Tab-separated table of C-alpha atoms and ligand atoms in Angstrom:
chain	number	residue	atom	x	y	z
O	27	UNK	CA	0.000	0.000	0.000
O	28	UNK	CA	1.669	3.260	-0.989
O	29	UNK	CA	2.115	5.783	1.958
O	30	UNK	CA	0.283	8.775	0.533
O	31	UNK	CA	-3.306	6.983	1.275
O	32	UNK	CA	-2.271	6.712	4.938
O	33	UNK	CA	-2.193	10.021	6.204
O	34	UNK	CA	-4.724	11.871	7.729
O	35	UNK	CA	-5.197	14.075	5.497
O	36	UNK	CA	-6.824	11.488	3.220
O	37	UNK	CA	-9.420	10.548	6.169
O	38	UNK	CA	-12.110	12.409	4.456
O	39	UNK	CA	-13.055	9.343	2.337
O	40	UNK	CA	-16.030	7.424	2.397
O	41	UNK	CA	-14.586	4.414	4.054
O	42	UNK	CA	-18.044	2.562	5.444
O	43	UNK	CA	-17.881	-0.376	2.554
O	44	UNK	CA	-14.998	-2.605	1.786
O	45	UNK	CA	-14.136	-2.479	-1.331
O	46	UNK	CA	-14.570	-5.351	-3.512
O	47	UNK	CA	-11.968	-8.200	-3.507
O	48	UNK	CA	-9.710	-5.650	-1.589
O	49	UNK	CA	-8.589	-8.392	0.611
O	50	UNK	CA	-9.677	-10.187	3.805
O	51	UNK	CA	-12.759	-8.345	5.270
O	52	UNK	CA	-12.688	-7.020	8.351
O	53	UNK	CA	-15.847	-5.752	10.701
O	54	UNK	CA	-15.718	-2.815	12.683
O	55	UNK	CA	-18.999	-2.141	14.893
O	56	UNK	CA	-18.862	1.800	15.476
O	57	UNK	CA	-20.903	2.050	18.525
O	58	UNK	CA	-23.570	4.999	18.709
O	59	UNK	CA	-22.069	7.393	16.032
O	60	UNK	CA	-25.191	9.435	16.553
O	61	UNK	CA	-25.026	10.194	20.518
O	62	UNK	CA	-20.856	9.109	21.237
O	63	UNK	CA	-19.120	11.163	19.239
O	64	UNK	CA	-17.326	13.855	20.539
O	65	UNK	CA	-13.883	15.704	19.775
O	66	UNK	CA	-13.841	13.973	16.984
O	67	UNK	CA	-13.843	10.477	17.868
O	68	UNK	CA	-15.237	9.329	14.535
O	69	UNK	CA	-11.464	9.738	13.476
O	70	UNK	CA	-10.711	6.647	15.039
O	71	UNK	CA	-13.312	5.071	12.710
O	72	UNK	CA	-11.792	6.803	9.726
O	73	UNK	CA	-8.113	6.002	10.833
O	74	UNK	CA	-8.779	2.772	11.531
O	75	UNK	CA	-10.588	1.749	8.749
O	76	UNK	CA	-7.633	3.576	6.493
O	77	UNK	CA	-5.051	1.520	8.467
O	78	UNK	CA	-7.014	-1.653	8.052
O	79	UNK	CA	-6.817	-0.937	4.387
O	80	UNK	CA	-2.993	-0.209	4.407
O	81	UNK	CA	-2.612	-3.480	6.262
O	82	UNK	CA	-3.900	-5.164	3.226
O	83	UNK	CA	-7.512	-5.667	4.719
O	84	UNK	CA	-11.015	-4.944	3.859
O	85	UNK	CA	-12.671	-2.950	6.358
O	86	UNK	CA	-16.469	-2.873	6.489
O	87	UNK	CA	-17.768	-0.406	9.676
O	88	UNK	CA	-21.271	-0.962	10.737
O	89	UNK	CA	-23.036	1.641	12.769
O	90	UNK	CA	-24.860	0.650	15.610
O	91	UNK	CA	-26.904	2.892	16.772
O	92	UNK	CA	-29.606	2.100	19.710
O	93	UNK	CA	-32.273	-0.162	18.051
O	94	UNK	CA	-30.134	-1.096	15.184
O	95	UNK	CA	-29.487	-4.998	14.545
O	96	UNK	CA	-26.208	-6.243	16.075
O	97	UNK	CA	-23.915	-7.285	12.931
O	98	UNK	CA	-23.273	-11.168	13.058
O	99	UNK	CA	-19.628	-10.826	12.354
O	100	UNK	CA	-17.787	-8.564	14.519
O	101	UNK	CA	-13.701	-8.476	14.631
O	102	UNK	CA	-13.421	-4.370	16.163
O	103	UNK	CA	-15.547	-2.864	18.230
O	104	UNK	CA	-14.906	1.351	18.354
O	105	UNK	CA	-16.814	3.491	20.829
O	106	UNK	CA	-16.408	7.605	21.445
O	107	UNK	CA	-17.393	9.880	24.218
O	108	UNK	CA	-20.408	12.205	25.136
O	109	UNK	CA	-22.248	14.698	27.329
O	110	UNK	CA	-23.620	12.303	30.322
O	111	UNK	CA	-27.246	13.046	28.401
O	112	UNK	CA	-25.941	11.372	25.704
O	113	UNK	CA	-24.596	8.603	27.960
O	114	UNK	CA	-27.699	8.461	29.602
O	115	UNK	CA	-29.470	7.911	25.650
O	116	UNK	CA	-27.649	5.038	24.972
O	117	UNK	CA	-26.815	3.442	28.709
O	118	UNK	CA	-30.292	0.946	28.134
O	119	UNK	CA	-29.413	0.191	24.875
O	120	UNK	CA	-26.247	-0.772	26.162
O	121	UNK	CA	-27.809	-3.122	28.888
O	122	UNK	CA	-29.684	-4.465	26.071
O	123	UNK	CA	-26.092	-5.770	24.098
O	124	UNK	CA	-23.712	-6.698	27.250
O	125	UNK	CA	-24.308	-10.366	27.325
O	126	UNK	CA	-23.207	-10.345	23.498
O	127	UNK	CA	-20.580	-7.822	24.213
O	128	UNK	CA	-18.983	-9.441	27.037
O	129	UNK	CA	-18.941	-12.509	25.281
O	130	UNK	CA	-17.039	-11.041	22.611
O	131	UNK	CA	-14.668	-9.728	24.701
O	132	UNK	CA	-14.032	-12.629	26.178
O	133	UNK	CA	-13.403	-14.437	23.065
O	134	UNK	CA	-10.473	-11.260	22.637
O	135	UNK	CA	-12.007	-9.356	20.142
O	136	UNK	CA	-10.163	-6.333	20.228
O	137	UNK	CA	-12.308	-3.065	21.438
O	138	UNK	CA	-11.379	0.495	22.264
O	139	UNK	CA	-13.628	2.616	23.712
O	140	UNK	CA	-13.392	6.485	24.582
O	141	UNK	CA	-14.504	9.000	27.775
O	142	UNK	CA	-18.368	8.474	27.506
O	143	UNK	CA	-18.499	4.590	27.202
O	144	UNK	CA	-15.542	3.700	28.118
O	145	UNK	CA	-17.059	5.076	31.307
O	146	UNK	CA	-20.060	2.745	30.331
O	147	UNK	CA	-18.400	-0.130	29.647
O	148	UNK	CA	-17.316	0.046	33.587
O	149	UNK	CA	-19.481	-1.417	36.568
O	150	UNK	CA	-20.824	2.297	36.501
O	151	UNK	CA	-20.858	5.954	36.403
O	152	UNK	CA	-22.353	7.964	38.390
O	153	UNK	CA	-23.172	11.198	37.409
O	154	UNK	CA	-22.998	14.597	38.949
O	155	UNK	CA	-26.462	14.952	39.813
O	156	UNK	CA	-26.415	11.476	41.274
O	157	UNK	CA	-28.004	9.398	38.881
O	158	UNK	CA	-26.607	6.044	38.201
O	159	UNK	CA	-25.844	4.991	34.918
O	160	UNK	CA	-25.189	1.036	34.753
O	161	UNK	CA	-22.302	0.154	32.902
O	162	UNK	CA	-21.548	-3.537	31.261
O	163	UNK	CA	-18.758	-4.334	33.335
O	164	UNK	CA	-16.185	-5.368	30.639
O	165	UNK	CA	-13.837	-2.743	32.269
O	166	UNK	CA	-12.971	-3.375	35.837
O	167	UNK	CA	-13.522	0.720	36.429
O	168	UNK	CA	-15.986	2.484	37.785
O	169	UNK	CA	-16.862	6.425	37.658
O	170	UNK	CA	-18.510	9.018	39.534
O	171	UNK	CA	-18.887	12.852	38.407
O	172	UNK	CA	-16.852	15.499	40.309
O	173	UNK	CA	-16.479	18.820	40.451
O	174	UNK	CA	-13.299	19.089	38.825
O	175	UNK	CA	-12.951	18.938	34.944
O	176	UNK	CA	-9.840	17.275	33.743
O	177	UNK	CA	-8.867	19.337	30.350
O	178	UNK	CA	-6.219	19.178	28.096
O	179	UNK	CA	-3.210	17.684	26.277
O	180	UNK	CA	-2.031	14.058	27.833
O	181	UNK	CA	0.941	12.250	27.416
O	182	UNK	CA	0.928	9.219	28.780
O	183	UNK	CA	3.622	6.284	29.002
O	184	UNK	CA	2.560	2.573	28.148
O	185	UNK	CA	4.166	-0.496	28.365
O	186	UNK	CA	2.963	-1.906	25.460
O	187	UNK	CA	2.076	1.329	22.911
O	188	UNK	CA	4.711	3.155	23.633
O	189	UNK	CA	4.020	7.306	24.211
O	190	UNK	CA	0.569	7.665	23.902
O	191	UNK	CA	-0.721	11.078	23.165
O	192	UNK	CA	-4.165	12.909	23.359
O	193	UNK	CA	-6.382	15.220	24.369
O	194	UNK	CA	-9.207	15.048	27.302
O	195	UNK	CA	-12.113	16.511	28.882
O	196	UNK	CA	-14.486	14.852	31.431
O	197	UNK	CA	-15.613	15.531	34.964
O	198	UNK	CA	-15.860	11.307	35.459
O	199	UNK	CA	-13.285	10.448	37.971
O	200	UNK	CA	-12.399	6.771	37.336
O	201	UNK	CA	-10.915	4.645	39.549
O	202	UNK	CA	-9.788	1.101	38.415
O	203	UNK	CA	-10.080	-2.821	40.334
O	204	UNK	CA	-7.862	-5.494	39.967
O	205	UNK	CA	-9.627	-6.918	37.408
O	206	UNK	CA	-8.294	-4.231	34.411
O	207	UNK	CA	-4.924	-2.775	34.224
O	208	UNK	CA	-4.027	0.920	33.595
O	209	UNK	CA	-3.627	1.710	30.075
O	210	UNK	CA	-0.483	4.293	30.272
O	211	UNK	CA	0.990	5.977	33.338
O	212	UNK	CA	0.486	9.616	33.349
O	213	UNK	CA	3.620	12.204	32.099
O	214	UNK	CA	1.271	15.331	31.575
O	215	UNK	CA	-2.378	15.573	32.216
O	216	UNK	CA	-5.006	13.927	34.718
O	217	UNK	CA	-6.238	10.623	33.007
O	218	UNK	CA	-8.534	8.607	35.140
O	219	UNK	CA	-8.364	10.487	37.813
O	220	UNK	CA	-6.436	13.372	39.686
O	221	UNK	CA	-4.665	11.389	41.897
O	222	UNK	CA	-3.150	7.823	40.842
O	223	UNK	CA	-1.549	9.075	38.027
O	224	UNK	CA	-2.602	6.571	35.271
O	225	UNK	CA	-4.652	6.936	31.811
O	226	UNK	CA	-7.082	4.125	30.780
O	227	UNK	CA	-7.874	0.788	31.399
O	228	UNK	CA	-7.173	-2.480	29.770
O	229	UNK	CA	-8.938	-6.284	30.250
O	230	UNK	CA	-7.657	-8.799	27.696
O	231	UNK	CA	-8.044	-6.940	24.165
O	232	UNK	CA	-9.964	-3.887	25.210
O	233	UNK	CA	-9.256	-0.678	26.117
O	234	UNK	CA	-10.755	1.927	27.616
O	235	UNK	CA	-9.527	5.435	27.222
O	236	UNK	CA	-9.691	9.288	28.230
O	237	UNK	CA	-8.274	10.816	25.084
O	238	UNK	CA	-9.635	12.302	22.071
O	239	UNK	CA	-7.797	14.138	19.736
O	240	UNK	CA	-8.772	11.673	17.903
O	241	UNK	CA	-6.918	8.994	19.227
O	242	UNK	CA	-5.925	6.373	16.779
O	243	UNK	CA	-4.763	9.238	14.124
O	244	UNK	CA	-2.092	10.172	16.442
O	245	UNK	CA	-1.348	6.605	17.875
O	246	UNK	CA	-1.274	4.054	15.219
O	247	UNK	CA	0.428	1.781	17.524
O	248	UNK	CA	-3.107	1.222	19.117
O	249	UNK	CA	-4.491	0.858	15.413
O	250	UNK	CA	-2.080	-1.624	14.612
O	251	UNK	CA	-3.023	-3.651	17.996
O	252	UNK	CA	-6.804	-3.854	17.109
O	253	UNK	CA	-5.888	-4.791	13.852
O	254	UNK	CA	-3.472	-7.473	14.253
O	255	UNK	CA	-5.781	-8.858	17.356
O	256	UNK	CA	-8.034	-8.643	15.281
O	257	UNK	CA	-6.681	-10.282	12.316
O	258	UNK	CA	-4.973	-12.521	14.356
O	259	UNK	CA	-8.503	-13.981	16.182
O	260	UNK	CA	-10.268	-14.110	12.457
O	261	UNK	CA	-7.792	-15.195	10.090
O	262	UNK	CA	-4.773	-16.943	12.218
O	263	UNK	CA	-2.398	-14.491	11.705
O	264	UNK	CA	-1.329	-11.094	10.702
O	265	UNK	CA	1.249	-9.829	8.527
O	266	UNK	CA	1.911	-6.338	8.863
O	267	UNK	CA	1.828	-4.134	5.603
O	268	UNK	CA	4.405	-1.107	5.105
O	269	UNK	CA	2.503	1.688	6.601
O	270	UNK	CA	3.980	5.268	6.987
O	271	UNK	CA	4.105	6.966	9.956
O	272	UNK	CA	5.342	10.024	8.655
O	273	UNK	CA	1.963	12.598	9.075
O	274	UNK	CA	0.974	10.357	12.719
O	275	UNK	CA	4.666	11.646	13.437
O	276	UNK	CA	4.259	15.022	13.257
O	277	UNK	CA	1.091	14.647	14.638
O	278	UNK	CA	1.963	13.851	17.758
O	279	UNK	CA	4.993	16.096	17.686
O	280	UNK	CA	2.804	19.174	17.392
O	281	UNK	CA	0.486	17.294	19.783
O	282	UNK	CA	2.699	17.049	22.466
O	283	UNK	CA	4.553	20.840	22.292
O	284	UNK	CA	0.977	21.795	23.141
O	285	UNK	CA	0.661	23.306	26.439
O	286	UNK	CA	-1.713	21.477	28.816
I	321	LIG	N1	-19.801	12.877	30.568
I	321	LIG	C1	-18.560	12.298	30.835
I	321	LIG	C2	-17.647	13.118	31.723
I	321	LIG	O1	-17.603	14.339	31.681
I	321	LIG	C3	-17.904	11.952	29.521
I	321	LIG	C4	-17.302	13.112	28.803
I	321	LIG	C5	-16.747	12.756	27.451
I	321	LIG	O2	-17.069	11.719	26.890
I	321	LIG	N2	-15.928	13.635	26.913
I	321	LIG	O3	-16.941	12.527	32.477
């Protein structure tokens, strides 16, 4: 795949069908487009689905909206944040598709979820007017509104991405059991919470995150993990095409000589 369809400056393409016999398909479920979508977290769709491609594979994304039919084949699930109303629009919905979601996680198909569900895909958030929102569990986290907003650039530090670099804004205060590990420790910026110093959570092959920016533009590290888990759990095995980094790199460079 040449490198000039792989930066993100070509994201503006419509990249919802495979196209045909473009290689091994690949299904990724974008989880309520319509009320999770904030900072623009659809460019983890778009990147995603561009990496996919420059990886050799066919993606297909599949909105799921609440009410829509659950896809039979799913290989990547990607979910984005929201105001708490528009947590609180989708949280039955939600209910509705844990057994099926859970199960897929458990079978380690690779998810990443943002802010407003990965707050839902916790034990629970609740909110700042005290209303609890019940989560799915798949993330050993749970949230509560606080006063404080946590805004700005992040760097974070993770074991297995390397520098991981975004932006957040959320009054959820998330505080992690044993049961899901912390996605990056904090260099600059708040992450889950104030005080322990750590960004995300991970259980198997999901992740659940603070940042926007988008994401997955700026950290194709994570892209290539959902794709080669992905690949990986569908096909056996994944063989990693020749995939630029040059516009990600100075993405994050200009990204990170942001102030906070
Ligand atoms: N409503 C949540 C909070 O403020 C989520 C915000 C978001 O998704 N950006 O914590």
């Amino acid at each position: 795949m040449s490198e000039e369809l792989v930066g993100e400056d070509q994201m503006g393409a419509d990249l919802v069908d495979a196209e045909p016999d473009a290689g091994c398909e690949l299904v990724i479920v974008s989880l309520y487009p319509r009320d999770m979508n904030i900072y623009g977290d659809r460019g983890n769709v778009l990147a995603l689905a561009r990496r996919a491609r420059a990886h050799g594979f066919a993606p297909r994304v599949v909105e799921v909206n609440p009410g829509d039919p659950w896809p039979e084949r799913v290989d990547i699930v990607l979910g984005g944040g929201g105001q708490d109303s528009g947590q609180g629009r989708v949280a039955a919905d939600l209910q509705g598709r844990g057994t099926e979601i859970r199960a897929l996680a458990e079978d380690g198909t690779p998810m990443l979820v943002i802010c407003g569900l990965y707050q839902l895909f916790g034990h629970r958030f609740i909110t700042y007017t005290g209303e609890e929102l019940t989560g799915i569990g798949v993330l050993d986290v749970e949230t509560r509104g606080g006063d404080t907003r946590m805004i700005g650039n992040v760097v974070a530090q993770s074991a297995d991405f390397g520098e991981v670099i975004g932006y957040e804004n959320h009054s959820g205060d998330t505080v992690l059991g044993p049961g899901s590990a912390p996605l990056a420790r904090i260099v600059q910026g708040a992450g889950n919470n104030p005080r322990d110093g750590v960004e995300g959570a991970r259980t198997g092959n999901v992740i659940g995150s603070y940042l926007h920016g988008s994401l997955l533009p700026k950290n194709p590290a994570i892209s290539d993990f959902l794709i080669g888990e992905a690949a990986r759990r569908r096909y056996g095995s994944f063989e990693p095409g020749a995939v630029a980094d040059a516009t990600a790199e100075r993405a994050r460079s200009a990204a990170k000589r942001r102030p906070r």
